[in-house]
Short mmCIF file of C-alpha atoms in Angstrom, two decimals:
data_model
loop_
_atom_site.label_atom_id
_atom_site.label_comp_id
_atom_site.label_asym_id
_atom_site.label_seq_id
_atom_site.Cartn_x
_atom_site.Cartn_y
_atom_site.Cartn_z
CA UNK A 14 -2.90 17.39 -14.24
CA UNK A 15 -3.77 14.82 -16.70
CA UNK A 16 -2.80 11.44 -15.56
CA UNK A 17 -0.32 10.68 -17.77
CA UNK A 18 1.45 14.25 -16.85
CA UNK A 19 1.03 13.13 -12.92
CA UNK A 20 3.12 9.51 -13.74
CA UNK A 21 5.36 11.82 -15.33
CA UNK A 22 5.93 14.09 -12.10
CA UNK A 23 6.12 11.39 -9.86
CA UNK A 24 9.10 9.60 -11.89
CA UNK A 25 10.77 13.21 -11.72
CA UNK A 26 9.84 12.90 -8.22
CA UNK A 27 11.48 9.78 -7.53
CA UNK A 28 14.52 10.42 -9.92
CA UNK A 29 15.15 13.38 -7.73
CA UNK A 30 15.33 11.04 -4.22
CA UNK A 31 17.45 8.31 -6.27
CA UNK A 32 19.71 11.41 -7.53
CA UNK A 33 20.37 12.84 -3.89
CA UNK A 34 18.88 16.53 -4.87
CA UNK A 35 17.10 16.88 -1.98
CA UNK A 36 17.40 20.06 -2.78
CA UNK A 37 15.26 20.29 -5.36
CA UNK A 38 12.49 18.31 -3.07
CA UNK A 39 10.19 21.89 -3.27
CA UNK A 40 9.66 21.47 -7.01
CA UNK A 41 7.51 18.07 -5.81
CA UNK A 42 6.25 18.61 -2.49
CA UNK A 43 4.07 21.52 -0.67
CA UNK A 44 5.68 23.79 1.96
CA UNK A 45 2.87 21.52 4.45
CA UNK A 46 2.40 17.99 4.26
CA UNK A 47 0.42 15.50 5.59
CA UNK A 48 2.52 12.43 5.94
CA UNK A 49 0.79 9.05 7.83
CA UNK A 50 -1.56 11.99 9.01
CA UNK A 51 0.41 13.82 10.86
CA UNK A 52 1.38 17.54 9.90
CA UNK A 53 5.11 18.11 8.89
CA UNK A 54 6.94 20.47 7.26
CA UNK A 55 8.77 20.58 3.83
CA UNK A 56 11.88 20.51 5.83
CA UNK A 57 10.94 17.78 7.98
CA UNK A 58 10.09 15.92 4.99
CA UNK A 59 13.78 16.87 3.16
CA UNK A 60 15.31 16.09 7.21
CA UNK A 61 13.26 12.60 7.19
CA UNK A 62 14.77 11.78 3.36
CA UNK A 63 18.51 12.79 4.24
CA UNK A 64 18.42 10.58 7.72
CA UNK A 65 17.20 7.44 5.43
CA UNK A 66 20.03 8.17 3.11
CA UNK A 67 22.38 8.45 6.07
CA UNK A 68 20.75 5.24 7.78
CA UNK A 69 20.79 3.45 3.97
CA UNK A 70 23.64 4.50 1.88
CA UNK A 71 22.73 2.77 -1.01
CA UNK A 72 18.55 3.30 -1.00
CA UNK A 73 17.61 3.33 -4.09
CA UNK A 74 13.75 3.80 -4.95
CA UNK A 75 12.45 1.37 -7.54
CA UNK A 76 9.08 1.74 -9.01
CA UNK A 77 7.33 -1.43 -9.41
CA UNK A 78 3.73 -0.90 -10.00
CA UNK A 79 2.37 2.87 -10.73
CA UNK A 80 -1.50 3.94 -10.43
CA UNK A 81 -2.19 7.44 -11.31
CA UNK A 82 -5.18 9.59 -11.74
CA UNK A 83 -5.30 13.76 -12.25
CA UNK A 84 -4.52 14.28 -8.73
CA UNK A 85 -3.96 10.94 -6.49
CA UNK A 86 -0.92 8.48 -7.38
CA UNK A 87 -0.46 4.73 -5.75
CA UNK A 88 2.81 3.49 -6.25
CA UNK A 89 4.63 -0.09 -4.81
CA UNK A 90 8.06 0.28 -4.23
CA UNK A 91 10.91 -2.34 -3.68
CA UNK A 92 14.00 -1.77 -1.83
CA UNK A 93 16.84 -3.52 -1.93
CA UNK A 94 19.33 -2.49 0.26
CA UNK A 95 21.94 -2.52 3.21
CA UNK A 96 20.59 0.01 6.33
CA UNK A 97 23.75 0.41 8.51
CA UNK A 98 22.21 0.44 11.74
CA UNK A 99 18.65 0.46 13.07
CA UNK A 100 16.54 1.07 10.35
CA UNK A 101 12.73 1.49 11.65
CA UNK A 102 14.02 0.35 14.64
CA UNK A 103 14.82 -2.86 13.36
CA UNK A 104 18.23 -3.80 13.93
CA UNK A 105 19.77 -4.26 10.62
CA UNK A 106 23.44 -3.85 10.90
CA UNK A 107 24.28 -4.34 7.33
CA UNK A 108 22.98 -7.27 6.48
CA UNK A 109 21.20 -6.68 2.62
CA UNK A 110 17.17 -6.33 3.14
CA UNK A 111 14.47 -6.66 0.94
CA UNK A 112 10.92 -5.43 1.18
CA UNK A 113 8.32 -3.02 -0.45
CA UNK A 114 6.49 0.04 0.18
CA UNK A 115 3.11 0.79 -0.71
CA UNK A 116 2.47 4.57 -0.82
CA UNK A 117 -0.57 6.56 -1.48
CA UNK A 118 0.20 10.45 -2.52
CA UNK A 119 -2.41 13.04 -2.74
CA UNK A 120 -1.51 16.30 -4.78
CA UNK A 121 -2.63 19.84 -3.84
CA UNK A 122 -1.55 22.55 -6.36
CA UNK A 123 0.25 19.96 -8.66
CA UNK A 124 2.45 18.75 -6.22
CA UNK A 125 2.11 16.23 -3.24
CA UNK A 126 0.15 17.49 -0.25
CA UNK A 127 -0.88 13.99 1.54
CA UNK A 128 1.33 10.88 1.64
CA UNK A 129 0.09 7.83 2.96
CA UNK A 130 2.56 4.62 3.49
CA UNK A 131 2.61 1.67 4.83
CA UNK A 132 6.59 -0.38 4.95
CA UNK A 133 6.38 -4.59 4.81
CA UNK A 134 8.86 -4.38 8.40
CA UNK A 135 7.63 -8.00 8.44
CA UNK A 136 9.55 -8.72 5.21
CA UNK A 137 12.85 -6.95 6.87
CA UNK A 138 12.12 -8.83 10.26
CA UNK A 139 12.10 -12.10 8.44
CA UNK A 140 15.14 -11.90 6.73
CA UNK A 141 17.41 -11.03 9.88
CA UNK A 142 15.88 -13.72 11.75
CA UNK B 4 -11.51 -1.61 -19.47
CA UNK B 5 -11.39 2.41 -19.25
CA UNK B 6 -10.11 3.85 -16.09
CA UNK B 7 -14.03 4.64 -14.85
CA UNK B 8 -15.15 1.31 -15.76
CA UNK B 9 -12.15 -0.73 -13.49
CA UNK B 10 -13.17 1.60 -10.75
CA UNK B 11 -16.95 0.74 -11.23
CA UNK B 12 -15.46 -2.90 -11.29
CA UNK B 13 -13.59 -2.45 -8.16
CA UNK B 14 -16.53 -0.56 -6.08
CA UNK B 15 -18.65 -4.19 -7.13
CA UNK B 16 -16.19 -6.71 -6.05
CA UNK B 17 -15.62 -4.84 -2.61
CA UNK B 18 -20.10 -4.76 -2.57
CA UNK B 19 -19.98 -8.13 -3.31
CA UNK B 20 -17.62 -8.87 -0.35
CA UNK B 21 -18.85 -6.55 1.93
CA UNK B 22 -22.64 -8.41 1.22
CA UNK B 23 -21.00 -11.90 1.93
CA UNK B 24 -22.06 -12.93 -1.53
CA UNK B 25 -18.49 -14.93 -1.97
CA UNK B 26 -20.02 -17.34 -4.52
CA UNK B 27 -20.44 -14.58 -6.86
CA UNK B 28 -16.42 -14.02 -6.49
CA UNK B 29 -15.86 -15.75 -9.58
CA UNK B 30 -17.09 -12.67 -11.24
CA UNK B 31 -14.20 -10.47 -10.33
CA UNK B 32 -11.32 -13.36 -9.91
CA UNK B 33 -9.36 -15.22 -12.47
CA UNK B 34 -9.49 -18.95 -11.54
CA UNK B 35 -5.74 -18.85 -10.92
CA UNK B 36 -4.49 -15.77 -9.11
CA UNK B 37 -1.21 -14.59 -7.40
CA UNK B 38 -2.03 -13.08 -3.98
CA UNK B 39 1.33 -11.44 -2.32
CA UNK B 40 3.89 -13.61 -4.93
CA UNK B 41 2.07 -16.69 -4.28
CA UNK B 42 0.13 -18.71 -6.67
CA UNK B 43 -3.56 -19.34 -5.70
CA UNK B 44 -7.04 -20.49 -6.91
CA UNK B 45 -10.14 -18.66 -6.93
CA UNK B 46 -11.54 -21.57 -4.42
CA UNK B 47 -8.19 -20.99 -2.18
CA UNK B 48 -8.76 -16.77 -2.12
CA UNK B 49 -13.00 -17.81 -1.26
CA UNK B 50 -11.46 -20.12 1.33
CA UNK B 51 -9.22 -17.17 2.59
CA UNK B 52 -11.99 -14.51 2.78
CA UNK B 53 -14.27 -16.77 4.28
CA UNK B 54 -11.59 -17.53 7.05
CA UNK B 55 -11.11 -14.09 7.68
CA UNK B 56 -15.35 -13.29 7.66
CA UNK B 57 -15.27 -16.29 10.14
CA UNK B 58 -12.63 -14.52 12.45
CA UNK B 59 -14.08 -11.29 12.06
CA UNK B 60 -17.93 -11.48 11.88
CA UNK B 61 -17.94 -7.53 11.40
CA UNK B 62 -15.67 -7.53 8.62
CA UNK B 63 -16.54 -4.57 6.39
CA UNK B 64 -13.95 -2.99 3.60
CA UNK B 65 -14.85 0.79 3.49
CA UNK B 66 -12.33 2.17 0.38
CA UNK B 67 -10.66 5.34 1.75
CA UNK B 68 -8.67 5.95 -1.53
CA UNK B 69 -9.01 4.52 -5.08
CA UNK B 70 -6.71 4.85 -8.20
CA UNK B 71 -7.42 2.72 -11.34
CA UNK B 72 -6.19 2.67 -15.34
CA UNK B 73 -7.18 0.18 -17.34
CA UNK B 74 -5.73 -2.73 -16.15
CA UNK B 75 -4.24 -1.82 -12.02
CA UNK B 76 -6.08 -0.72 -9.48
CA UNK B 77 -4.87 0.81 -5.82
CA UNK B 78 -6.49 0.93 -3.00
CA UNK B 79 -6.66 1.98 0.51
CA UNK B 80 -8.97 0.40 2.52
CA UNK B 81 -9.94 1.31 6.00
CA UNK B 82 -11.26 -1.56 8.35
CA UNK B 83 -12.87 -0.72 12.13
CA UNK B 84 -14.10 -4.07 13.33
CA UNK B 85 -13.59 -7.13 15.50
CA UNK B 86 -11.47 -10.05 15.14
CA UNK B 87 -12.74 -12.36 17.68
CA UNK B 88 -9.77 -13.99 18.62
CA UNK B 89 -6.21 -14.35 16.69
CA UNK B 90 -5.77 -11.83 13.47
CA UNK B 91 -2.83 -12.17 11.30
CA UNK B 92 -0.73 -14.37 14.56
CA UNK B 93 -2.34 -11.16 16.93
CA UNK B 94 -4.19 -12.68 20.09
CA UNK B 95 -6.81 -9.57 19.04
CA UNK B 96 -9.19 -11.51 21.19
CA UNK B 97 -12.70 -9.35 20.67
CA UNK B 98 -11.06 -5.84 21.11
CA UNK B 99 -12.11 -3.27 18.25
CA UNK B 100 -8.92 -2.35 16.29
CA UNK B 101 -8.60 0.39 13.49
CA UNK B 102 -6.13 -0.63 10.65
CA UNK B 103 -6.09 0.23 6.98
CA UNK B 104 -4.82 -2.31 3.80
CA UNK B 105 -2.59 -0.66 0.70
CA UNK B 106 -3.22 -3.20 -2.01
CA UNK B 107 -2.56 -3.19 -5.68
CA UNK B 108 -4.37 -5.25 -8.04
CA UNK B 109 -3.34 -6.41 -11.89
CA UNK B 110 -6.35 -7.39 -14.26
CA UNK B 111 -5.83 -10.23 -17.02
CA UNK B 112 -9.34 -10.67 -18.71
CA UNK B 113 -11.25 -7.72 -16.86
CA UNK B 114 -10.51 -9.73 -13.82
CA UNK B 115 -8.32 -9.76 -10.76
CA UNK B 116 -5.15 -11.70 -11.75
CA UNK B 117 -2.29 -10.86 -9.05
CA UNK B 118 -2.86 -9.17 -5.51
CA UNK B 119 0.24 -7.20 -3.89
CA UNK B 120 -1.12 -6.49 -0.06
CA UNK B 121 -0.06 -4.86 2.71
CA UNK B 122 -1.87 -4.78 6.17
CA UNK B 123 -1.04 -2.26 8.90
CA UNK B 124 0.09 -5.34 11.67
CA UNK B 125 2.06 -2.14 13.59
CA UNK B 126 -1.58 -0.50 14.15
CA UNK B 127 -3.29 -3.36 15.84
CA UNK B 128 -0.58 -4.70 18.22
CA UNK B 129 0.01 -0.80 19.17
CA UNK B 130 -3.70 -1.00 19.74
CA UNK B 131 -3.98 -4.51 21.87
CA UNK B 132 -1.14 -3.38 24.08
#
């Protein structure tokens, strides 16, 4: 893909996480993923998404900065949210967190194949201090 | 700068790091920067690198994964060296630790302007245990 049509997926991509149609999550991702290098499947993927929503009713994914090329996207996202519980196994309980993501994606067959991220926990341990 | 030509720029500035040549920094950083939200000078970032070259003597930045447009680049970077004794508040202490950086970069001018960074803290105290 060009990399103006790649920004383009990835914003569908991230509008269908924000929209809850995890569903849909086989339009954007391969049936085998690579995630933090470790093999999982699609379904482990869409499992991994709905237990964040669960943990984090209100995560919403916010798209700061955006780097694409024709087949590798960089992306830093912010959260700013309330995890219920344990989130990461940081003991949240509610209280409203704020921190960033920054998440490399590699695409196979125009859709993502290899996802590499790294959470600021720091940020999240910091503000329950 | 065209996409190529901030990668070319990019592959430099990590050269000139990885060759210790830190007075030629000026050449690839503004003379005010933001690193991680926080207003800096291009003195204060030299200071900072030559901290962390002074902590870890093998410091070398090997780019994993690169994304650039004109004006933002991401990268992954994948370190494998020695801190010789505290890292980031991590009694490392002359153990070899593996650990990769996701950082985004904005240019102003052709040059770095604002650094977002994130270092994988998780991956060396899992690995000093």
């Amino acid at each position: 893909m060009h990399s103006s049509k790649t920004r383009e997926f990835y914003e569908k991509y991230i509008a269908c996480l924000n929209s809850r149609k995890l569903e849909n999550l086989g339009l954007y991702v391969n049936e085998v993923l690579t995630y933090n290098k470790k093999s999982i499947s699609l379904k482990d993927y869409q499992a991994l998404l709905e237990q964040n929503i669960k943990d984090i009713p209100d995560l919403y994914f916010q798209v700061d900065l955006l780097v694409a090329d024709d087949d590798t996207i960089a992306s830093r996202l912010n959260f700013n949210c309330t995890p219920e519980g344990e989130f990461m196994g940081i003991l949240v309980n509610g209280r409203k967190v704020t921190f960033s993501e920054h998440v490399f994606y590699k695409l196979v067959n125009n859709k993502i194949s290899e996802v590499w991220s790294l959470i600021d926990k720091e940020a999240i341990r910091d503000q329950i201090k």
